[in-house]
Coordinates of C-alpha atoms in Angstrom, one line a residue:
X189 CA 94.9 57.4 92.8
X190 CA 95.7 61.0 91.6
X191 CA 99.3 61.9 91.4
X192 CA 100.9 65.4 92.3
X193 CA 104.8 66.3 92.0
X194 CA 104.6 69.4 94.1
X195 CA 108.4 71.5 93.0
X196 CA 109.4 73.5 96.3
X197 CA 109.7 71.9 99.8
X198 CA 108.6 75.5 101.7
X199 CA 106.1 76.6 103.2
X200 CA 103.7 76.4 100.2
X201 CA 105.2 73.3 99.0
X202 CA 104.9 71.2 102.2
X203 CA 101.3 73.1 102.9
X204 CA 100.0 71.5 99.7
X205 CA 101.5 68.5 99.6
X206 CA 99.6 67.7 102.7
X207 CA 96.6 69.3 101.9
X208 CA 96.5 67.1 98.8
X209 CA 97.8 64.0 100.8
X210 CA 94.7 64.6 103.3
X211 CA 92.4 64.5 100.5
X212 CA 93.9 61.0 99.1
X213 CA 96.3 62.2 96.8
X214 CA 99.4 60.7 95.9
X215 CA 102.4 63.5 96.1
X216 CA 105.9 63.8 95.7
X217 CA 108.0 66.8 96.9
X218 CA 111.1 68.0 95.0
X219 CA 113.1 70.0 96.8
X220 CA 116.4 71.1 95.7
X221 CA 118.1 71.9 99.2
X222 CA 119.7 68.9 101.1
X223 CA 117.5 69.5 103.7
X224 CA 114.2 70.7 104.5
X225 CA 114.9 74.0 106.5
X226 CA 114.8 77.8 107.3
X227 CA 116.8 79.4 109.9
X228 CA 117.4 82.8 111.2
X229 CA 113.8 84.1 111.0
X230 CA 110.2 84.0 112.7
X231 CA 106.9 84.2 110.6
X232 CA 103.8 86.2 112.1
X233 CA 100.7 83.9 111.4
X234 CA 97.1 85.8 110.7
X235 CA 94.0 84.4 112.0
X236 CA 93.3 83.4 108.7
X237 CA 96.5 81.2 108.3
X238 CA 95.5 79.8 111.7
X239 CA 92.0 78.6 109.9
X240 CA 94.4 77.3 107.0
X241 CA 96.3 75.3 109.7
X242 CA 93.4 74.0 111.0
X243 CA 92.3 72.5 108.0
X244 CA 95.4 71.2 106.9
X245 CA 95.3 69.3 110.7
X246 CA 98.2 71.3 112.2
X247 CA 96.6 74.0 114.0
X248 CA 97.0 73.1 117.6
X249 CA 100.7 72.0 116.7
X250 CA 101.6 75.6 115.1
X251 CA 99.9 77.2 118.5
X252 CA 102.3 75.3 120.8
X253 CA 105.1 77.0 119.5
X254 CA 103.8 80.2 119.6
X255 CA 102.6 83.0 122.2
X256 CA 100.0 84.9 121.8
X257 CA 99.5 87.6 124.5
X258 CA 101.4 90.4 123.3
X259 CA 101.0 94.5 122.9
X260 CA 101.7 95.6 119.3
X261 CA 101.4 98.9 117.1
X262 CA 103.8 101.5 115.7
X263 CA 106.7 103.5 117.3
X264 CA 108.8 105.9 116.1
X265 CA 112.2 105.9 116.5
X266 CA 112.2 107.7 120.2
X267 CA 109.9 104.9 121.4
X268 CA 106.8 107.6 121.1
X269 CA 103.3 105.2 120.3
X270 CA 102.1 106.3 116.6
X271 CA 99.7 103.9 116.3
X272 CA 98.6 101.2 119.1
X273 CA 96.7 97.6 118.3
X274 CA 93.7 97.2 120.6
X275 CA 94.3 93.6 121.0
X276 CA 91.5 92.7 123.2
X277 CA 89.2 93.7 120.0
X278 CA 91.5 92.0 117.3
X279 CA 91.4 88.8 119.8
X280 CA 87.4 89.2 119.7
X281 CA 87.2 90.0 116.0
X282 CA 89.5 87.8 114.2
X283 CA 91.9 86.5 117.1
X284 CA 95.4 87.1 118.1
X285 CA 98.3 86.5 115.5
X286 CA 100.8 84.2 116.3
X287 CA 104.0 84.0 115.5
X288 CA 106.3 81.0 115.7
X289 CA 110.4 80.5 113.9
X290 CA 110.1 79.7 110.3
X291 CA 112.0 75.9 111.4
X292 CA 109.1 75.0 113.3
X293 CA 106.5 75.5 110.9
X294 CA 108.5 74.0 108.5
X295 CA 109.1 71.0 111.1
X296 CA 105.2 70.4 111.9
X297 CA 104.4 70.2 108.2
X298 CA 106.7 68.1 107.4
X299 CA 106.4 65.9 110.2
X300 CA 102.5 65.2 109.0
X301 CA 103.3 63.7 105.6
X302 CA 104.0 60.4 105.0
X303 CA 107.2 59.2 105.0
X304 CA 109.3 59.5 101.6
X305 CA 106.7 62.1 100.2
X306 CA 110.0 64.7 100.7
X307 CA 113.1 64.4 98.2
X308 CA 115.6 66.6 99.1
X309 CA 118.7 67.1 96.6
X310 CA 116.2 66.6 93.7
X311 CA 116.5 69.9 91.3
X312 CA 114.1 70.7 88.6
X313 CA 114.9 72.4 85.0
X314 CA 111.9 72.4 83.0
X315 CA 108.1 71.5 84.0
X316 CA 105.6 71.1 80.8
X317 CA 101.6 71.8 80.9
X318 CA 101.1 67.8 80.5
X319 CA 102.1 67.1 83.7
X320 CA 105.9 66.2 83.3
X321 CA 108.8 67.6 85.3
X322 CA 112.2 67.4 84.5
X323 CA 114.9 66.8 87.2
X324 CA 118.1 65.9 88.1
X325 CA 116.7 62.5 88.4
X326 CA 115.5 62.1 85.5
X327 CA 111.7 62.5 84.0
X328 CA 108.4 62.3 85.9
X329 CA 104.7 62.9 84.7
X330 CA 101.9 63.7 87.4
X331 CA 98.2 64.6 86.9
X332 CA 99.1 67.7 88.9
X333 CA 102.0 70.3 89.1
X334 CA 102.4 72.3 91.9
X335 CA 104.9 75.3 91.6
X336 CA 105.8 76.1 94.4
X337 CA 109.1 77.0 94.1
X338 CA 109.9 80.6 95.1
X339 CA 110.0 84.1 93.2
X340 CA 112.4 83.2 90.7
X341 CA 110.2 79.6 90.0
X342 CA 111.3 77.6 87.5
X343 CA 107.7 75.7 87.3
X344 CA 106.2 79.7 86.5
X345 CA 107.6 79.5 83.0
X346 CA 105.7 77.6 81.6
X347 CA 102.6 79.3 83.0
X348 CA 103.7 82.9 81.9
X349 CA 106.8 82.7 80.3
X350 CA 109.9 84.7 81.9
X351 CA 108.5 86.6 84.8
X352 CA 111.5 89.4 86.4
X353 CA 110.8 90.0 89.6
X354 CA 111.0 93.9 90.5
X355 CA 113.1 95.3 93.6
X356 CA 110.8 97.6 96.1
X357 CA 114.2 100.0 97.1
X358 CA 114.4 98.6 100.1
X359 CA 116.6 95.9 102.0
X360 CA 115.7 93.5 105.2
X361 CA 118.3 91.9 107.6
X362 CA 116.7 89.1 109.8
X363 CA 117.9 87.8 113.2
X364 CA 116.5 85.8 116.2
X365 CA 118.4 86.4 119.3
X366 CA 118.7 86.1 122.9
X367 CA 119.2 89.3 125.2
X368 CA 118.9 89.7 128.5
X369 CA 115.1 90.9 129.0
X370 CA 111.7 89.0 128.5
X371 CA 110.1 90.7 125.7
X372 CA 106.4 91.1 125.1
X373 CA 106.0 93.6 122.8
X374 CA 105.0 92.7 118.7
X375 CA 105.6 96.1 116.7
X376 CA 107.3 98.0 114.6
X377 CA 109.5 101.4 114.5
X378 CA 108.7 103.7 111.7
X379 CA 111.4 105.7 111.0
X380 CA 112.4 108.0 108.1
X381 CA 113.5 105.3 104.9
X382 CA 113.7 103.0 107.6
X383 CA 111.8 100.8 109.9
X384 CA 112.3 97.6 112.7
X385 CA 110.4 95.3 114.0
X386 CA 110.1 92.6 117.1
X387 CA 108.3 90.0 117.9
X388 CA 108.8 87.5 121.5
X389 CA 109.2 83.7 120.2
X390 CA 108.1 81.0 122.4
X391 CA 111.3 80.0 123.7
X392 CA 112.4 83.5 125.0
X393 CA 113.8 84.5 122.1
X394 CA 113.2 87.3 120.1
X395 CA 112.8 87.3 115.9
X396 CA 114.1 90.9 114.8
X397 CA 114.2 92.2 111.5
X398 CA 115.8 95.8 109.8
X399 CA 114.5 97.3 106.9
X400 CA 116.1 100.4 105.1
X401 CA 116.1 102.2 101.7
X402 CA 119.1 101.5 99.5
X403 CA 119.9 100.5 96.2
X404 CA 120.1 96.9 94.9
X405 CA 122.4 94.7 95.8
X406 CA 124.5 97.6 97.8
X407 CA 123.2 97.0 101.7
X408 CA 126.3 97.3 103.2
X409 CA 127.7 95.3 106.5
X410 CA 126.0 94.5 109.5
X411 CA 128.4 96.3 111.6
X412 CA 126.4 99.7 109.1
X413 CA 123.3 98.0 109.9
X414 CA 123.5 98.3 113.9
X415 CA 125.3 101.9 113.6
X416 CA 122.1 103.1 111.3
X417 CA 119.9 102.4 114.3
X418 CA 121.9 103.2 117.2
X419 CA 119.8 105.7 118.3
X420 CA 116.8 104.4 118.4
X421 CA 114.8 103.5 121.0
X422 CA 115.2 100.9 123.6
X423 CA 115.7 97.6 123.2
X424 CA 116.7 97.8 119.0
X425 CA 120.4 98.4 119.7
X426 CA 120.8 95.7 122.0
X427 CA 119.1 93.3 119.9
X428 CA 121.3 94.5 117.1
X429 CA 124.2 93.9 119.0
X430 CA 122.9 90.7 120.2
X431 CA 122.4 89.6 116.9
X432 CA 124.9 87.0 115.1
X433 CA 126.3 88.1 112.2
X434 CA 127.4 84.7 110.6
X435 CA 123.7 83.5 111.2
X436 CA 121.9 86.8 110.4
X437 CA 119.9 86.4 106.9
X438 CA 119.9 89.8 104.7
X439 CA 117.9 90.0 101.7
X440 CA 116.4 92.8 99.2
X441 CA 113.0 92.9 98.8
X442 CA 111.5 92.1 95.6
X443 CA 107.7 91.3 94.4
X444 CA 106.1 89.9 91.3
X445 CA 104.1 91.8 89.0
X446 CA 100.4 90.6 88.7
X447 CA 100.4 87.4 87.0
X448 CA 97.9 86.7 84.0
X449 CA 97.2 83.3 85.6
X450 CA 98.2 81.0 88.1
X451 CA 97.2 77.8 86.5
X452 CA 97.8 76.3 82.6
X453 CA 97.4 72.9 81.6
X454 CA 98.2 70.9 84.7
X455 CA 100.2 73.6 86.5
X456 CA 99.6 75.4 89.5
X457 CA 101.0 77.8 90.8
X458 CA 101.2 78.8 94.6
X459 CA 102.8 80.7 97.4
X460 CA 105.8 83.1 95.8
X461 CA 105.7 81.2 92.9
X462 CA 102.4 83.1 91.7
X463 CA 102.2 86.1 93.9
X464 CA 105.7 87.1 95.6
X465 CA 105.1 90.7 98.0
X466 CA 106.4 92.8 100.0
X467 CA 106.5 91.6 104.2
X468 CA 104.4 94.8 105.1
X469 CA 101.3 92.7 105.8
X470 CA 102.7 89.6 107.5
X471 CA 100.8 87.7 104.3
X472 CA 103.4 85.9 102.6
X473 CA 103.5 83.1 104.3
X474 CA 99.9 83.0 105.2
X475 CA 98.9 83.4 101.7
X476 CA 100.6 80.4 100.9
X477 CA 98.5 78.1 103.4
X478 CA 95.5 80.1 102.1
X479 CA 96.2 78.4 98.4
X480 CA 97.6 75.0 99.9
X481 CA 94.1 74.7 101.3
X482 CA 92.1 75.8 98.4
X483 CA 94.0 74.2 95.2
X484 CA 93.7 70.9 97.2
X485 CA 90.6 71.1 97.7
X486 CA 89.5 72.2 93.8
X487 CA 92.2 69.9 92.3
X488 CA 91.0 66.7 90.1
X489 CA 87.4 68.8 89.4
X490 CA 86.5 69.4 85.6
X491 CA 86.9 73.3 86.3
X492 CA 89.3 72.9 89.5
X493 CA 92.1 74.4 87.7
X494 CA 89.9 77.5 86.9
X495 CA 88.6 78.1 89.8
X496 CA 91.6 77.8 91.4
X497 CA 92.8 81.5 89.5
X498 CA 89.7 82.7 89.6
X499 CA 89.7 82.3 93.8
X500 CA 93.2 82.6 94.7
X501 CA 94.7 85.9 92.1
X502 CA 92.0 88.4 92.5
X503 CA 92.6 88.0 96.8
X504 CA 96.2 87.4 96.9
X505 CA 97.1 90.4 94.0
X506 CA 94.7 92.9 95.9
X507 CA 96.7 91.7 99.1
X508 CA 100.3 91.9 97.5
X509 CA 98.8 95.8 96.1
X510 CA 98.0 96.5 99.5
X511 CA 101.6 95.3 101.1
X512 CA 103.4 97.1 98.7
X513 CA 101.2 100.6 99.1
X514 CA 102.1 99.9 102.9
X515 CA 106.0 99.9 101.9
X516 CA 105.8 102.9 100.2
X517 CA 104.4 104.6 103.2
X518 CA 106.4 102.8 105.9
X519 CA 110.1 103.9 104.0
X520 CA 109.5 107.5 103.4
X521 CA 112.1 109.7 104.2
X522 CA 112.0 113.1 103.7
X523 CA 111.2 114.8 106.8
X524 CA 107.7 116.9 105.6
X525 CA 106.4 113.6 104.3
X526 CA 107.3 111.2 107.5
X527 CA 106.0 114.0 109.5
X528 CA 102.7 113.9 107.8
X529 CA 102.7 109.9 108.0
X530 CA 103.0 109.9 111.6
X531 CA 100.6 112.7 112.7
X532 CA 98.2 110.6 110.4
X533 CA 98.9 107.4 112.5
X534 CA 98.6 109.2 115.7
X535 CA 94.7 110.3 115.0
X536 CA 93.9 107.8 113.1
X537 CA 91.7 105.3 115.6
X538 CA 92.7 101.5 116.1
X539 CA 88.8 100.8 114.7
X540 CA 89.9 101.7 111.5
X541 CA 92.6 99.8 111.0
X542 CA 90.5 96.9 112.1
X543 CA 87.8 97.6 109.7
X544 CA 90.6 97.8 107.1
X545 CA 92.2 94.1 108.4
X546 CA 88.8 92.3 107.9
X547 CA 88.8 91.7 104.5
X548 CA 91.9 90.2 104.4
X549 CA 91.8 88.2 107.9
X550 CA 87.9 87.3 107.3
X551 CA 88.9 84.4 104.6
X552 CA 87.6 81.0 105.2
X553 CA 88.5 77.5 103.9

């Protein structure tokens, strides 16, 4: 039997450990935390993650803890439509997005591996090209690395060497919460050098995030946070004020330059590991699933490795060139230029868009 260690117990880590598990692998998962989990944030999930799900056996699962039937498009910050999804033609073109709290996912795939696959607590300083990892636990060797431990990977280094990540000048504050009102809306609020977004969860909930211009590691307080967007339109103060603060996750945003390779040796490299972008797109996560599915199923070939880069960077740095050009627009804030931006979303037809979606949602296992 073919051994994996797969470095990371996220998304992308527990994605391709069962992908490789379905496929008669033998994997272990190193994951540093205590436990596997994520808390405090929702995950929108493309129709092409949904294929990804499908094939890793989870599909149905992920859909029962979702809803589907919602409105969505653009806002500006008086509640004014700039842009509106036609969602009966997305539903007939590529289907619905989901999405579903980060926990859950995380729950279902790790709920359909094996037993003992998972060790939390284990961290890992150094993984080599021949297949061995070093770890807190000592020394392991596997025909197949997976690196799928985050934008700051350890496992990366010895694909590329020291890869910095690079800030996009903007910062995110993410929150589910419970108000009052049934929600069915899934959108965002363009404002100028600053944006929000909802989305209903399946439990009445409601996953909420901020995003604002400002410079690196200087966001201020959440109490700044729910002042900034006071006046915007109905309901974003009262989910702001609804929000937690000891449980509300804030992070600046960072990418990854475009990686020479994913793969050396016995290494592969998946999820933010290889392609960290910006959360304009809703991609991250899906992108992720998109390589648990494929590395699996080109892993232990003569040329799997290979291929592997060849299929998965091309897509996933065109889709990461995309999110970020999407940023730029989204957090402009002089006043000519956000005037311009929304006048061009206004008369701009939902076909487009659509047209614009396919290549991205279109992928198949």
């Amino acid at each position: 039997m073919s051994m994996a260690i797969v470095v990371g117990g996220g998304i992308g880590g527990l994605a391709t450990a069962l992908a490789l598990t379905r496929r008669g692998w033998g994997v272990e998962v190193l994951e540093r935390a205590p436990e596997v989990a994520e808390v405090g944030s929702g995950i929108s999930l493309w129709a092409n993650a949904l294929r990804a799900l499908d094939a890793l056996g989870v599909g149905s699962a992920v859909r029962g803890q979702a809803i589907e039937d919602v409105s969505a498009g653009i806002r500006n910050a008086r509640g004014g439509w700039l842009s509106h999804t036609d969602v009966a033609t997305m539903r007939a073109r590529f289907g619905v997005p989901v999405v579903v709290h980060r926990a859950a996912l995380l729950d279902i795939l790790h709920a359909a591996l094996p037993d003992g696959v998972v060790r939390t607590g284990m961290s890992v300083s150094e993984a080599g090209t021949d297949g061995s990892v070093v770890h807190s636990g000592g020394v392991a060797t596997a025909d197949l690395v997976v690196g799928a431990d985050g934008i700051r990977s350890v496992v990366r280094r010895a694909v590329c060497g020291d890869v910095p990540a690079r800030y996009a000048g903007y910062t995110a504050w993410r929150a589910v919460v419970d108000i009052d009102e049934a929600l069915t809306e899934f959108g965002e609020t363009w404002g100028r050098g600053a944006r929000f977004g909802m989305a209903p969860l399946a439990d009445g909930r409601t996953y909420c995030f901020a995003v604002y211009n400002a410079p690196e590691n200087a966001a201020g307080t959440f109490a700044e946070v729910r002042s900034r967007y006071a006046g915007w339109h109905h309901p974003i103060p009262a989910l702001l004020a609804a929000a937690d603060e000891n449980t509300v996750l804030h992070n600046d945003i960072y990418e990854l330059p475009a990686l020479p390779t994913f793969t050396a040796g016995r290494i592969a490299l998946v999820g933010d590991a290889a392609h960290a972008m910006t959360p304009n797109l809703g991609q991250g996560g899906c992108q992720a699933l998109e390589d648990a599915v494929v590395l699996a199923r080109l892993a232990g070939r003569p040329d799997g490795m290979a291929r592997y880069d060849r299929e998965r960077r091309p897509r996933t740095q065109m889709i990461a060139a995309r999110s970020a050009r999407i940023g730029m627009i989204g957090q402009l804030s002089a006043a000519p230029l956000v005037a311009l931006r929304d006048t061009a979303l206004r008369v701009t037809p939902p076909s487009v868009s659509l047209r614009a979606m396919g290549e991205i949602l279109d992928w198949t296992c």
